[in-house]
CSV table of C-alpha atoms in Angstrom, one decimal:
chain,number,residue,atom,x,y,z
A,1,ASN,CA,48.6,-2.9,-35.7
A,2,ASN,CA,48.9,-6.7,-35.5
A,3,ASN,CA,52.3,-6.7,-33.7
A,4,SER,CA,53.7,-9.4,-31.4
A,5,PHE,CA,55.9,-8.7,-28.4
A,6,VAL,CA,57.7,-11.7,-27.0
A,7,ASP,CA,60.2,-12.2,-24.1
A,8,MET,CA,60.2,-8.5,-23.1
A,9,ASN,CA,61.2,-6.9,-19.8
A,10,ILE,CA,59.7,-3.4,-19.9
A,11,ILE,CA,60.7,-1.1,-17.1
A,12,ASN,CA,59.2,2.4,-17.3
A,13,THR,CA,59.7,4.8,-14.4
A,14,GLY,CA,57.9,7.6,-16.1
A,15,SER,CA,54.5,6.3,-17.1
A,16,TYR,CA,52.9,3.1,-18.5
A,17,ALA,CA,54.4,0.0,-20.0
A,18,PHE,CA,51.7,0.0,-22.7
A,19,TYR,CA,49.6,3.0,-23.5
A,20,ILE,CA,46.8,2.2,-25.9
A,21,SER,CA,46.0,5.8,-26.9
A,22,THR,CA,44.0,6.1,-30.1
A,23,GLY,CA,42.5,4.1,-33.0
A,24,ASN,CA,41.7,0.5,-33.5
A,25,SER,CA,44.8,-1.7,-33.0
A,26,ASN,CA,45.5,-5.4,-32.4
A,27,PHE,CA,48.6,-6.8,-30.7
A,28,THR,CA,49.9,-9.8,-28.7
A,29,VAL,CA,52.2,-9.8,-25.8
A,30,SER,CA,53.6,-13.1,-24.4
A,31,ASP,CA,56.2,-14.4,-22.0
A,32,SER,CA,57.0,-10.9,-20.7
A,33,ILE,CA,57.4,-8.8,-17.6
A,34,LEU,CA,55.9,-5.3,-17.4
A,35,ASN,CA,56.8,-2.8,-14.7
A,36,SER,CA,56.1,0.9,-14.6
A,37,SER,CA,55.8,3.6,-11.9
A,38,SER,CA,52.1,3.9,-12.8
A,39,LEU,CA,50.0,1.2,-14.4
A,40,GLU,CA,51.3,-1.6,-16.7
A,41,VAL,CA,48.5,-1.1,-19.3
A,42,TYR,CA,46.5,2.0,-19.8
A,43,VAL,CA,43.6,2.3,-22.4
A,44,GLY,CA,42.9,5.9,-23.4
A,45,SER,CA,39.5,7.3,-24.2
A,46,SER,CA,40.4,7.7,-27.9
A,47,SER,CA,40.9,4.0,-28.3
A,48,THR,CA,38.1,2.9,-30.6
A,49,GLY,CA,38.6,-0.8,-30.5
A,50,GLY,CA,41.0,-3.7,-31.1
A,51,GLU,CA,42.0,-6.9,-29.5
A,52,TRP,CA,44.9,-7.2,-27.1
A,53,ASN,CA,46.1,-10.7,-26.1
A,54,PHE,CA,48.4,-11.2,-23.1
A,55,THR,CA,49.9,-14.6,-22.4
A,56,ASN,CA,52.1,-15.2,-19.4
A,57,VAL,CA,52.5,-11.5,-18.8
A,58,THR,CA,53.3,-10.4,-15.2
A,59,ARG,CA,55.0,-7.9,-13.0
A,60,ALA,CA,58.6,-8.6,-11.8
A,61,ASN,CA,57.2,-10.1,-8.6
A,62,GLY,CA,55.0,-12.5,-10.6
A,63,SER,CA,51.7,-10.7,-9.7
A,64,ALA,CA,49.1,-9.8,-12.3
A,65,ILE,CA,49.5,-6.7,-14.4
A,66,ASN,CA,47.3,-3.7,-13.7
A,67,VAL,CA,45.0,-2.5,-16.4
A,68,SER,CA,43.2,0.9,-16.3
A,69,TRP,CA,40.5,2.1,-18.7
A,70,GLN,CA,39.7,5.7,-19.3
A,71,ALA,CA,36.0,6.5,-19.6
A,72,GLY,CA,34.8,5.9,-23.2
A,73,ALA,CA,37.7,3.6,-24.1
A,74,ASN,CA,36.9,0.6,-26.3
A,75,GLY,CA,38.7,-2.6,-27.0
A,76,THR,CA,39.1,-6.2,-25.8
A,77,ILE,CA,41.8,-7.6,-23.4
A,78,ASN,CA,42.2,-11.4,-23.4
A,79,MET,CA,44.4,-12.7,-20.5
A,80,HIS,CA,45.9,-16.2,-21.0
A,81,TRP,CA,48.1,-18.4,-18.9
A,82,TYR,CA,50.0,-21.6,-19.6
A,83,LEU,CA,49.0,-25.0,-18.3
A,84,ASP,CA,51.5,-27.8,-18.2
A,85,VAL,CA,50.4,-31.4,-17.3
A,86,ASN,CA,52.6,-34.4,-16.4
A,87,VAL,CA,51.2,-37.9,-16.1
A,88,ASN,CA,52.7,-40.9,-14.3
A,89,ASP,CA,51.5,-44.0,-12.6
A,90,THR,CA,51.6,-45.1,-9.0
A,91,LEU,CA,55.1,-46.6,-9.6
A,92,ASN,CA,56.2,-43.1,-10.6
A,93,SER,CA,56.7,-44.2,-14.2
A,94,THR,CA,55.8,-41.6,-16.9
A,95,LEU,CA,52.9,-42.5,-19.1
A,96,GLN,CA,53.0,-41.9,-22.8
A,97,ASP,CA,49.8,-41.5,-24.9
A,98,ALA,CA,47.6,-40.6,-21.9
A,99,ASN,CA,44.8,-38.3,-23.1
A,100,VAL,CA,44.6,-35.0,-21.3
A,101,THR,CA,41.5,-32.9,-22.0
A,102,GLY,CA,40.4,-29.6,-20.6
A,103,TRP,CA,37.0,-27.8,-20.5
A,104,ASN,CA,36.4,-24.2,-19.3
A,105,VAL,CA,33.9,-23.2,-16.7
A,106,ASN,CA,31.2,-23.1,-19.4
A,107,GLY,CA,31.8,-26.7,-20.3
A,108,VAL,CA,33.4,-25.9,-23.6
A,109,GLU,CA,36.3,-28.2,-24.6
A,110,ARG,CA,39.5,-26.1,-25.0
A,111,PHE,CA,42.1,-28.8,-25.7
A,112,SER,CA,42.7,-32.5,-26.0
A,113,LYS,CA,46.4,-33.7,-26.1
A,114,LEU,CA,48.3,-36.9,-25.7
A,115,THR,CA,51.3,-37.1,-23.4
A,116,ASN,CA,54.8,-37.6,-24.9
A,117,SER,CA,57.4,-40.2,-23.8
A,118,SER,CA,58.2,-38.0,-20.7
A,119,GLY,CA,54.5,-38.0,-19.7
A,120,ASN,CA,54.0,-34.3,-20.6
A,121,ILE,CA,51.6,-32.6,-22.9
A,122,ALA,CA,52.8,-29.6,-25.0
A,123,LYS,CA,52.5,-26.3,-23.0
A,124,THR,CA,48.9,-25.1,-23.5
A,125,ALA,CA,47.7,-21.4,-23.3
A,126,LEU,CA,44.3,-21.1,-21.8
A,127,LEU,CA,42.1,-18.0,-21.5
A,128,GLU,CA,41.5,-16.8,-17.9
A,129,TYR,CA,39.2,-13.8,-18.8
A,130,THR,CA,38.1,-11.4,-21.5
A,131,ASN,CA,37.4,-7.8,-20.8
A,132,VAL,CA,35.4,-5.9,-23.4
A,133,ASN,CA,35.3,-2.1,-23.1
A,134,ASN,CA,35.8,-2.5,-19.4
A,135,THR,CA,32.1,-3.2,-19.0
A,136,ASN,CA,31.8,-6.9,-19.9
A,137,VAL,CA,34.2,-9.2,-18.1
A,138,THR,CA,33.8,-13.0,-18.8
A,139,TYR,CA,35.8,-15.5,-16.8
A,140,TYR,CA,36.7,-18.9,-18.2
A,141,SER,CA,38.3,-20.5,-15.0
A,142,PHE,CA,37.7,-22.9,-13.3
A,143,TYR,CA,38.9,-25.5,-15.8
A,144,THR,CA,38.1,-29.2,-15.6
A,145,ILE,CA,41.1,-31.4,-16.5
A,146,ASN,CA,40.6,-35.1,-17.3
A,147,VAL,CA,43.4,-37.6,-17.8
A,148,THR,CA,42.5,-41.0,-19.3
A,149,LYS,CA,44.5,-44.0,-20.5
A,150,THR,CA,43.3,-47.6,-21.2
A,151,GLY,CA,44.0,-49.8,-18.2
A,152,TYR,CA,44.0,-47.0,-15.7
A,153,ASN,CA,41.5,-45.1,-13.6
A,154,THR,CA,40.5,-41.7,-14.8
A,155,TYR,CA,42.0,-38.6,-13.1
A,156,ILE,CA,39.5,-35.6,-12.8
A,157,ASN,CA,40.3,-32.2,-11.4
A,158,SER,CA,37.4,-29.7,-11.7
A,159,SER,CA,39.0,-26.9,-9.8
A,160,VAL,CA,41.9,-25.7,-11.9
A,161,ASN,CA,42.0,-21.9,-11.4
A,162,LEU,CA,44.2,-20.2,-14.0
A,163,THR,CA,45.1,-16.9,-12.6
A,164,THR,CA,48.8,-17.6,-13.3
A,165,ASN,CA,50.8,-20.4,-15.0
A,166,LEU,CA,50.1,-23.8,-13.6
A,167,GLN,CA,51.8,-27.2,-13.5
A,168,ILE,CA,49.6,-30.2,-12.8
A,169,ASN,CA,51.1,-33.6,-11.9
A,170,SER,CA,48.6,-36.3,-12.2
A,171,GLU,CA,49.0,-39.9,-11.0
A,172,LEU,CA,46.9,-42.7,-12.6
A,173,THR,CA,46.2,-45.9,-10.7
A,174,GLY,CA,46.1,-49.1,-12.7
A,175,ILE,CA,42.9,-51.1,-12.9
A,176,ASN,CA,43.3,-54.5,-11.3
């Protein structure tokens, strides 16, 4: 319970990469590759709950992991991906202290960060979806990303679909 698994490469030719079999457990998996001959994640019918967070977890070919739920299984899977944003101006100069803000599909602000001297924000993990008991799936993509800086026109992208990691390069135009 409450374990974190980071930077793993799990190859299982016999069964599942993760088998959540019984009880109520919580864990986090990030920056990992899961490959198995069957499914990557299997939630057994004796699972009574828990919260399982996956961030930047894929198969070796980069595709989404497969999750299977046995009838009567309970728990919550949260799937996250990284967003990186770089901001420059029309002269291709990086812009420091540009404000990058992101809202999920429900209009809830999820982050607001300033760019560093390289024009980048810190890597940000954003929620793609939550699956509760395999009966209630809630999606949080598409995200709206705004970039603002005094003296420049605002950059708005309202179609950021996080189904994998994403890098956005935004270019701001100076106001004349």
